[in-house]
mmCIF file of C-alpha atoms in Angstrom:
data_model
loop_
_atom_site.group_PDB
_atom_site.id
_atom_site.type_symbol
_atom_site.label_atom_id
_atom_site.label_comp_id
_atom_site.label_asym_id
_atom_site.label_seq_id
_atom_site.Cartn_x
_atom_site.Cartn_y
_atom_site.Cartn_z
ATOM 1 C CA MET A 1341 -21.002 30.567 25.722
ATOM 2 C CA THR A 1342 -17.565 31.779 25.158
ATOM 3 C CA ILE A 1343 -15.782 34.195 23.091
ATOM 4 C CA PHE A 1344 -12.359 35.331 22.881
ATOM 5 C CA ILE A 1345 -11.436 39.148 23.374
ATOM 6 C CA ASN A 1346 -7.373 39.616 22.499
ATOM 7 C CA GLU A 1347 -7.744 36.024 22.173
ATOM 8 C CA LYS A 1348 -8.332 35.445 26.009
ATOM 9 C CA LYS A 1349 -11.233 33.209 26.836
ATOM 10 C CA VAL A 1350 -14.988 35.043 28.306
ATOM 11 C CA GLU A 1351 -17.495 33.837 28.968
ATOM 12 C CA ILE A 1352 -20.699 36.342 28.765
ATOM 13 C CA GLU A 1353 -24.236 35.057 29.237
ATOM 14 C CA THR A 1354 -26.201 36.484 26.566
ATOM 15 C CA PRO A 1355 -25.494 37.644 23.405
ATOM 16 C CA CYS A 1356 -24.316 41.336 23.459
ATOM 17 C CA MET A 1357 -23.100 43.958 20.823
ATOM 18 C CA ILE A 1358 -19.546 45.232 20.490
ATOM 19 C CA SER A 1359 -19.772 48.378 22.504
ATOM 20 C CA VAL A 1360 -20.534 47.077 25.296
ATOM 21 C CA LEU A 1361 -17.727 44.899 25.675
ATOM 22 C CA LYS A 1362 -15.130 47.970 24.506
ATOM 23 C CA GLU A 1363 -16.497 49.999 27.181
ATOM 24 C CA LYS A 1364 -15.680 47.110 30.030
ATOM 25 C CA TYR A 1365 -12.696 45.886 28.795
ATOM 26 C CA LYS A 1366 -10.386 48.723 26.567
ATOM 27 C CA SER A 1367 -12.779 52.110 26.364
ATOM 28 C CA ASN A 1368 -10.159 53.424 24.719
ATOM 29 C CA ALA A 1369 -9.323 51.468 21.781
ATOM 30 C CA ASP A 1370 -9.897 52.843 18.624
ATOM 31 C CA ILE A 1371 -9.533 49.474 16.328
ATOM 32 C CA VAL A 1372 -11.993 46.817 16.607
ATOM 33 C CA VAL A 1373 -11.044 43.800 14.756
ATOM 34 C CA TYR A 1374 -14.057 41.403 14.573
ATOM 35 C CA ASN A 1375 -13.472 37.984 13.464
ATOM 36 C CA GLY A 1376 -10.546 39.125 12.091
ATOM 37 C CA HIS A 1377 -12.225 42.346 9.922
ATOM 38 C CA ILE A 1378 -11.707 45.523 11.146
ATOM 39 C CA VAL A 1379 -14.979 46.960 11.890
ATOM 40 C CA SER A 1380 -16.684 50.120 12.566
ATOM 41 C CA GLU A 1381 -19.879 49.731 12.820
ATOM 42 C CA ASP A 1382 -21.914 48.084 16.017
ATOM 43 C CA LEU A 1383 -22.283 44.535 15.980
ATOM 44 C CA LYS A 1384 -23.444 41.268 17.725
ATOM 45 C CA VAL A 1385 -21.042 39.410 19.004
ATOM 46 C CA ASN A 1386 -22.357 35.586 19.404
ATOM 47 C CA ASP A 1387 -20.953 32.332 20.092
ATOM 48 C CA GLY A 1388 -17.166 31.450 19.167
ATOM 49 C CA ASP A 1389 -16.536 35.249 18.279
ATOM 50 C CA SER A 1390 -13.292 36.642 18.107
ATOM 51 C CA ILE A 1391 -12.628 39.945 18.791
ATOM 52 C CA PHE A 1392 -9.407 42.598 18.912
ATOM 53 C CA PHE A 1393 -9.476 46.256 20.751
ATOM 54 C CA ILE A 1394 -6.732 47.798 20.039
ATOM 55 C CA LYS A 1395 -4.609 51.479 20.644
ATOM 56 C CA ARG A 1396 -3.276 52.764 17.702
ATOM 57 C CA GLY A 1397 -0.082 53.670 18.366
ATOM 58 C CA GLU A 1398 0.013 51.656 21.984
ATOM 59 C CA MET A 1399 2.836 49.257 22.525
ATOM 60 C CA PRO A 1400 1.040 47.174 24.343
ATOM 61 C CA PRO A 1401 1.345 44.433 27.564
ATOM 62 C CA GLU A 1402 4.118 41.838 26.152
ATOM 63 C CA GLU A 1403 1.886 38.942 26.488
ATOM 64 C CA GLU A 1404 -0.680 40.206 24.569
ATOM 65 C CA LEU A 1405 1.730 41.284 22.442
ATOM 66 C CA GLU A 1406 1.860 38.224 19.937
ATOM 67 C CA PHE A 1407 -2.373 37.570 19.650
ATOM 68 C CA LEU A 1408 -2.778 41.036 18.975
ATOM 69 C CA MET A 1409 -0.100 41.007 16.033
ATOM 70 C CA MET A 1410 -2.081 38.247 14.771
ATOM 71 C CA ALA A 1411 -6.158 39.822 15.116
ATOM 72 C CA ARG A 1412 -5.964 40.376 11.349
ATOM 73 C CA HIS A 1413 -5.357 36.432 10.585
ATOM 74 C CA THR A 1414 -8.844 34.828 10.124
ATOM 75 C CA PRO A 1415 -9.438 33.341 13.092
ATOM 76 C CA GLY A 1416 -8.826 30.159 14.157
ATOM 77 C CA VAL A 1417 -5.342 30.133 11.760
ATOM 78 C CA HIS A 1418 -3.422 31.103 14.413
ATOM 79 C CA LYS A 1419 -2.902 27.649 16.782
ATOM 80 C CA LYS A 1420 -2.926 26.149 13.874
ATOM 81 C CA LEU A 1421 0.302 27.505 13.152
ATOM 82 C CA LYS A 1422 1.007 28.031 15.956
ATOM 83 C CA ASN A 1423 1.738 24.382 16.201
ATOM 84 C CA ALA A 1424 3.411 23.299 12.826
ATOM 85 C CA LYS A 1425 7.283 22.499 12.178
ATOM 86 C CA VAL A 1426 8.901 24.186 8.952
ATOM 87 C CA ALA A 1427 12.405 23.791 7.329
ATOM 88 C CA ILE A 1428 13.766 26.484 5.023
ATOM 89 C CA CYS A 1429 16.650 24.661 2.815
ATOM 90 C CA GLY A 1430 18.435 28.329 1.366
ATOM 91 C CA LEU A 1431 18.690 31.520 2.387
ATOM 92 C CA GLY A 1432 18.601 33.517 -0.938
ATOM 93 C CA GLY A 1433 16.019 34.933 -3.017
ATOM 94 C CA LEU A 1434 13.589 32.752 -2.408
ATOM 95 C CA GLY A 1435 14.244 31.066 1.071
ATOM 96 C CA SER A 1436 15.103 34.933 2.402
ATOM 97 C CA ASN A 1437 11.505 36.021 1.484
ATOM 98 C CA ILE A 1438 9.742 32.957 2.631
ATOM 99 C CA ALA A 1439 11.362 32.662 6.019
ATOM 100 C CA ILE A 1440 10.111 36.232 6.648
ATOM 101 C CA SER A 1441 6.456 35.506 5.394
ATOM 102 C CA LEU A 1442 6.580 32.236 7.918
ATOM 103 C CA ALA A 1443 7.947 34.477 10.513
ATOM 104 C CA ARG A 1444 4.765 36.683 9.632
ATOM 105 C CA MET A 1445 2.543 34.460 10.031
ATOM 106 C CA GLY A 1446 3.207 32.642 13.122
ATOM 107 C CA ILE A 1447 4.790 29.155 12.610
ATOM 108 C CA GLY A 1448 5.829 27.641 15.096
ATOM 109 C CA TYR A 1449 9.150 27.099 14.722
ATOM 110 C CA ILE A 1450 11.332 27.821 11.867
ATOM 111 C CA LYS A 1451 14.690 25.887 10.811
ATOM 112 C CA LEU A 1452 16.479 27.493 8.486
ATOM 113 C CA ILE A 1453 19.252 26.599 6.346
ATOM 114 C CA ASP A 1454 22.461 27.748 4.850
ATOM 115 C CA PHE A 1455 26.133 27.930 4.047
ATOM 116 C CA ASP A 1456 26.715 31.578 2.193
ATOM 117 C CA ILE A 1457 27.384 34.699 4.063
ATOM 118 C CA VAL A 1458 25.989 38.339 2.498
ATOM 119 C CA GLU A 1459 27.177 39.666 -0.401
ATOM 120 C CA PRO A 1460 26.520 42.997 -2.182
ATOM 121 C CA SER A 1461 25.008 41.172 -5.435
ATOM 122 C CA ASN A 1462 22.320 39.763 -2.392
ATOM 123 C CA LEU A 1463 20.875 42.669 -1.797
ATOM 124 C CA ASN A 1464 18.646 42.878 -5.281
ATOM 125 C CA ARG A 1465 16.220 40.501 -3.932
ATOM 126 C CA GLN A 1466 17.536 38.797 -0.927
ATOM 127 C CA GLN A 1467 15.840 40.544 2.411
ATOM 128 C CA TYR A 1468 18.831 41.462 3.801
ATOM 129 C CA PHE A 1469 20.458 44.625 4.588
ATOM 130 C CA ILE A 1470 23.948 46.372 3.642
ATOM 131 C CA ASP A 1471 25.048 46.905 7.617
ATOM 132 C CA GLN A 1472 24.601 43.120 6.846
ATOM 133 C CA ILE A 1473 27.352 42.232 4.042
ATOM 134 C CA GLY A 1474 29.650 39.555 5.332
ATOM 135 C CA MET A 1475 27.295 37.913 8.086
ATOM 136 C CA TYR A 1476 26.222 34.576 7.570
ATOM 137 C CA LYS A 1477 23.353 34.745 5.872
ATOM 138 C CA THR A 1478 22.001 31.974 9.126
ATOM 139 C CA ASP A 1479 22.980 35.338 11.514
ATOM 140 C CA ALA A 1480 21.194 38.143 9.568
ATOM 141 C CA ILE A 1481 18.073 36.314 9.182
ATOM 142 C CA LEU A 1482 17.647 35.475 12.517
ATOM 143 C CA GLU A 1483 17.993 39.123 13.418
ATOM 144 C CA ASN A 1484 15.909 40.093 10.761
ATOM 145 C CA LEU A 1485 12.987 37.786 12.181
ATOM 146 C CA LYS A 1486 13.695 38.110 15.391
ATOM 147 C CA LYS A 1487 12.466 42.093 14.833
ATOM 148 C CA ILE A 1488 9.626 40.743 13.073
ATOM 149 C CA ASN A 1489 8.028 38.509 15.386
ATOM 150 C CA PRO A 1490 9.759 37.004 18.201
ATOM 151 C CA TYR A 1491 7.307 35.145 19.513
ATOM 152 C CA ILE A 1492 8.607 31.795 17.415
ATOM 153 C CA THR A 1493 11.598 29.269 18.046
ATOM 154 C CA TYR A 1494 14.058 29.571 15.464
ATOM 155 C CA GLU A 1495 16.969 27.349 14.635
ATOM 156 C CA ALA A 1496 19.792 28.297 12.304
ATOM 157 C CA ILE A 1497 22.331 26.019 11.074
ATOM 158 C CA ASN A 1498 25.322 26.659 9.039
ATOM 159 C CA ILE A 1499 25.180 23.599 7.125
ATOM 160 C CA TYR A 1500 25.256 23.063 3.372
ATOM 161 C CA ILE A 1501 22.877 20.414 2.659
ATOM 162 C CA ASN A 1502 24.433 16.714 0.986
ATOM 163 C CA LYS A 1503 22.427 13.490 0.254
ATOM 164 C CA ASP A 1504 23.988 12.908 3.737
ATOM 165 C CA ASN A 1505 23.135 15.488 5.603
ATOM 166 C CA ILE A 1506 19.680 15.687 4.474
ATOM 167 C CA GLU A 1507 18.538 13.293 7.629
ATOM 168 C CA ASN A 1508 19.639 15.137 9.703
ATOM 169 C CA LEU A 1509 18.705 18.133 9.523
ATOM 170 C CA LEU A 1510 15.070 17.635 8.441
ATOM 171 C CA PHE A 1511 13.841 14.926 10.200
ATOM 172 C CA ASP A 1512 11.908 16.914 12.882
ATOM 173 C CA VAL A 1513 10.165 18.878 10.703
ATOM 174 C CA ASP A 1514 6.799 18.980 9.116
ATOM 175 C CA VAL A 1515 7.253 20.663 5.759
ATOM 176 C CA ILE A 1516 10.694 21.458 4.048
ATOM 177 C CA VAL A 1517 10.241 24.030 1.384
ATOM 178 C CA GLU A 1518 13.561 23.691 -1.505
ATOM 179 C CA ALA A 1519 15.128 27.642 -1.861
ATOM 180 C CA PHE A 1520 18.424 27.072 -3.764
ATOM 181 C CA ASP A 1521 19.275 28.396 -6.468
ATOM 182 C CA LYS A 1522 22.014 25.845 -8.147
ATOM 183 C CA ALA A 1523 19.150 23.103 -9.633
ATOM 184 C CA GLU A 1524 21.104 20.164 -9.308
ATOM 185 C CA ASN A 1525 21.050 20.737 -5.741
ATOM 186 C CA LYS A 1526 16.940 21.528 -6.068
ATOM 187 C CA ALA A 1527 16.372 17.768 -8.255
ATOM 188 C CA MET A 1528 18.767 16.328 -5.132
ATOM 189 C CA LEU A 1529 16.963 17.875 -2.038
ATOM 190 C CA ILE A 1530 13.746 16.416 -3.471
ATOM 191 C CA SER A 1531 14.209 13.296 -4.617
ATOM 192 C CA ASN A 1532 15.903 12.168 -1.421
ATOM 193 C CA ALA A 1533 13.720 13.600 0.856
ATOM 194 C CA SER A 1534 10.611 12.769 -0.862
ATOM 195 C CA LYS A 1535 12.397 9.115 -0.556
ATOM 196 C CA LEU A 1536 13.633 9.541 3.070
ATOM 197 C CA PHE A 1537 10.240 11.459 4.545
ATOM 198 C CA ARG A 1538 7.022 10.117 2.691
ATOM 199 C CA GLU A 1539 4.909 11.542 4.731
ATOM 200 C CA LYS A 1540 6.449 14.874 4.314
ATOM 201 C CA CYS A 1541 5.246 18.057 2.482
ATOM 202 C CA ILE A 1542 8.158 19.628 -0.157
ATOM 203 C CA ILE A 1543 7.590 22.675 -1.511
ATOM 204 C CA GLY A 1544 10.278 23.683 -4.872
ATOM 205 C CA ALA A 1545 10.744 26.092 -6.865
ATOM 206 C CA SER A 1546 12.314 25.585 -10.385
ATOM 207 C CA GLY A 1547 12.242 28.724 -13.080
ATOM 208 C CA VAL A 1548 11.596 31.765 -11.198
ATOM 209 C CA ALA A 1549 14.908 34.283 -12.859
ATOM 210 C CA GLY A 1550 14.609 37.558 -15.610
ATOM 211 C CA LEU A 1551 11.148 39.608 -15.075
ATOM 212 C CA TYR A 1552 8.169 37.522 -16.611
ATOM 213 C CA ASP A 1553 4.743 37.879 -16.661
ATOM 214 C CA THR A 1554 4.118 36.514 -13.060
ATOM 215 C CA SER A 1555 1.027 34.241 -14.283
ATOM 216 C CA LEU A 1556 3.723 32.110 -15.788
ATOM 217 C CA LEU A 1557 4.513 30.548 -12.233
ATOM 218 C CA LYS A 1558 2.492 27.509 -11.541
ATOM 219 C CA VAL A 1559 2.012 25.165 -8.609
ATOM 220 C CA LYS A 1560 3.300 21.384 -10.210
ATOM 221 C CA LYS A 1561 2.423 18.573 -7.563
ATOM 222 C CA LEU A 1562 4.074 15.406 -7.964
ATOM 223 C CA SER A 1563 3.557 13.034 -5.754
ATOM 224 C CA SER A 1564 1.029 12.826 -2.718
ATOM 225 C CA ASN A 1565 3.188 15.999 -1.066
ATOM 226 C CA VAL A 1566 4.974 16.605 -3.614
ATOM 227 C CA TYR A 1567 4.357 21.136 -4.992
ATOM 228 C CA ILE A 1568 7.283 22.270 -7.773
ATOM 229 C CA VAL A 1569 6.925 26.426 -8.305
ATOM 230 C CA GLY A 1570 8.082 28.239 -11.011
ATOM 231 C CA ASP A 1571 7.765 28.522 -14.848
ATOM 232 C CA PHE A 1572 9.825 25.811 -15.773
ATOM 233 C CA GLU A 1573 12.332 27.271 -17.945
ATOM 234 C CA ASN A 1574 13.788 30.773 -16.906
ATOM 235 C CA GLU A 1575 16.757 29.489 -15.399
ATOM 236 C CA ALA A 1576 19.691 32.343 -13.917
ATOM 237 C CA LYS A 1577 21.956 32.407 -16.586
ATOM 238 C CA PRO A 1578 24.356 35.179 -18.621
ATOM 239 C CA GLY A 1579 21.191 37.820 -19.858
ATOM 240 C CA GLN A 1580 19.076 36.993 -17.266
ATOM 241 C CA GLY A 1581 18.938 37.835 -14.014
ATOM 242 C CA LEU A 1582 17.312 37.456 -10.032
ATOM 243 C CA MET A 1583 14.719 39.989 -9.786
ATOM 244 C CA ALA A 1584 12.625 40.576 -6.248
ATOM 245 C CA THR A 1585 9.690 41.254 -7.745
ATOM 246 C CA ARG A 1586 9.290 37.984 -9.305
ATOM 247 C CA VAL A 1587 11.287 35.986 -7.304
ATOM 248 C CA ALA A 1588 9.942 37.410 -4.594
ATOM 249 C CA VAL A 1589 6.442 36.366 -6.053
ATOM 250 C CA ALA A 1590 7.874 32.402 -6.497
ATOM 251 C CA ALA A 1591 8.879 32.338 -2.487
ATOM 252 C CA ASN A 1592 5.436 33.205 -1.325
ATOM 253 C CA ILE A 1593 3.599 30.837 -3.685
ATOM 254 C CA GLN A 1594 5.697 28.146 -2.099
ATOM 255 C CA ALA A 1595 5.141 30.231 1.453
ATOM 256 C CA ASN A 1596 1.157 29.890 0.946
ATOM 257 C CA LEU A 1597 1.051 26.759 -0.432
ATOM 258 C CA VAL A 1598 3.530 25.785 2.946
ATOM 259 C CA VAL A 1599 0.370 27.447 5.113
ATOM 260 C CA ARG A 1600 -2.503 25.872 3.078
ATOM 261 C CA TYR A 1601 -0.779 22.727 3.511
ATOM 262 C CA ILE A 1602 -0.038 23.218 7.671
ATOM 263 C CA LEU A 1603 -4.250 24.234 7.276
ATOM 264 C CA GLU A 1604 -4.740 20.867 5.314
ATOM 265 C CA GLU A 1605 -6.156 22.998 2.317
ATOM 266 C CA LEU A 1606 -4.142 21.581 -0.040
ATOM 267 C CA MET B 761 3.506 1.726 -26.560
ATOM 268 C CA LYS B 762 2.084 4.720 -24.646
ATOM 269 C CA ILE B 763 2.807 6.082 -21.853
ATOM 270 C CA THR B 764 1.766 9.528 -20.697
ATOM 271 C CA LEU B 765 4.610 12.001 -19.992
ATOM 272 C CA ASN B 766 3.708 14.637 -18.679
ATOM 273 C CA GLY B 767 0.528 14.716 -19.264
ATOM 274 C CA LYS B 768 0.652 14.085 -22.261
ATOM 275 C CA ILE B 769 0.296 10.875 -24.598
ATOM 276 C CA THR B 770 3.541 9.679 -26.311
ATOM 277 C CA GLU B 771 4.618 6.682 -28.044
ATOM 278 C CA LEU B 772 7.718 5.303 -26.878
ATOM 279 C CA GLU B 773 9.772 2.263 -27.893
ATOM 280 C CA LYS B 774 9.636 -0.288 -25.608
ATOM 281 C CA ASN B 775 12.435 -1.091 -22.830
ATOM 282 C CA ILE B 776 12.992 1.807 -21.829
ATOM 283 C CA THR B 777 14.964 2.968 -19.392
ATOM 284 C CA VAL B 778 14.389 6.457 -17.388
ATOM 285 C CA SER B 779 17.795 6.706 -18.124
ATOM 286 C CA GLU B 780 17.363 5.934 -22.028
ATOM 287 C CA LEU B 781 14.757 8.577 -21.888
ATOM 288 C CA LEU B 782 15.921 11.768 -20.227
ATOM 289 C CA GLN B 783 19.055 10.653 -23.286
ATOM 290 C CA ASN B 784 16.401 10.810 -25.257
ATOM 291 C CA LEU B 785 15.033 14.347 -24.038
ATOM 292 C CA LYS B 786 18.348 15.064 -23.666
ATOM 293 C CA ILE B 787 17.918 16.289 -20.106
ATOM 294 C CA HIS B 788 20.757 15.689 -17.654
ATOM 295 C CA SER B 789 19.579 13.205 -14.690
ATOM 296 C CA LYS B 790 20.995 15.344 -11.819
ATOM 297 C CA LEU B 791 19.034 17.993 -12.915
ATOM 298 C CA VAL B 792 15.341 16.296 -12.780
ATOM 299 C CA VAL B 793 12.730 14.381 -10.896
ATOM 300 C CA VAL B 794 11.120 11.649 -12.686
ATOM 301 C CA GLU B 795 7.825 10.070 -11.118
ATOM 302 C CA ILE B 796 6.344 6.828 -12.601
ATOM 303 C CA ASN B 797 2.737 6.347 -11.315
ATOM 304 C CA GLY B 798 3.175 9.043 -8.837
ATOM 305 C CA ASP B 799 6.936 7.319 -7.127
ATOM 306 C CA ILE B 800 9.563 9.257 -7.950
ATOM 307 C CA ILE B 801 12.654 7.410 -9.245
ATOM 308 C CA GLN B 802 16.131 8.152 -6.961
ATOM 309 C CA LYS B 803 19.010 8.228 -9.147
ATOM 310 C CA ASP B 804 20.322 5.288 -9.098
ATOM 311 C CA TYR B 805 17.595 3.418 -9.842
ATOM 312 C CA PHE B 806 17.566 5.660 -12.989
ATOM 313 C CA ASP B 807 20.122 3.350 -15.098
ATOM 314 C CA ASN B 808 17.437 0.128 -14.064
ATOM 315 C CA THR B 809 14.183 1.336 -13.643
ATOM 316 C CA PHE B 810 11.980 0.419 -17.199
ATOM 317 C CA ILE B 811 9.211 3.097 -18.543
ATOM 318 C CA LYS B 812 5.721 -0.058 -18.990
ATOM 319 C CA GLU B 813 3.084 0.300 -21.259
ATOM 320 C CA ASN B 814 0.569 3.156 -19.656
ATOM 321 C CA ASP B 815 2.395 4.501 -16.768
ATOM 322 C CA LYS B 816 2.622 8.455 -16.141
ATOM 323 C CA VAL B 817 5.580 9.760 -16.213
ATOM 324 C CA GLU B 818 6.629 12.998 -15.235
ATOM 325 C CA VAL B 819 10.020 14.592 -15.689
ATOM 326 C CA VAL B 820 10.211 17.906 -13.471
ATOM 327 C CA ARG B 821 13.988 19.487 -15.257
ATOM 328 C CA PHE B 822 15.100 21.581 -12.935
ATOM 329 C CA VAL B 823 16.780 25.308 -14.054
ATOM 330 C CA GLY B 824 18.616 27.426 -12.006
ATOM 331 C CA GLY B 825 17.572 30.493 -9.841
ATOM 332 C CA GLY B 826 16.453 31.444 -6.664
#
């Protein structure tokens, strides 16, 4: 039967115990992840099972690191995500958070698009650092994402998206994420992209400002492949700001929809 | 005539365009995505797209912030 040890295919003749495999493959391991879950008990391994042996605090060899980083993923998910292509349009409070979550999830190709630079008022909710003030957001996010997950193909494009460049910018991805700030740009991207790319999934957001209950954030499904996240009411305006906690919840609802779409769970 | 507007049965006068519906709702056409029976209508066609009896119309008004 075939099992996977640290993501490598291993043939074993009969079902055996985890402890036997650990002794053979990594006797000094102190963390055992069995089918995505850390276990302390000695279990019998069956055909198709995935086991990771990890030595706490040890920097693994480069060829193993990518897989060890995904050891806590639900088995089978990593390969599907690795083959997916996603574009994030806008790298502010929504987009920078979405980018980080999708990088951690191991999406194989992430296209990052913004025209703006990092400035101090971004730092209350956007995933940048003080020493990145003045950098293009595309450069800054790339720097940060490569530290989180270097095993991804990133493409960062410094451009203002308008209805004339949507087709050229987005034709090669499976999923388009709308993460703009301005309402007008959100509506423009979603309606134009849905017309150009009927087969692609489009995930937008509207109504993420303030500090209202996060359970007000809903997912509205439009034509077969368009999803909008938000409370559809609370806009950024004088007296109502954009806050890290609530914007990040909305961003991660968007990111979770991306992943669920790729895994065909939507 | 009756249509379903954002999930609710709504009574409308006949021969109304998408643009007129948005005017009635006091929503600017730049800020909206409109879907009729599962198809997103492009902004350029709001003036000459008529809403018909029993249509399912979704109007998503976008608000700023992100």
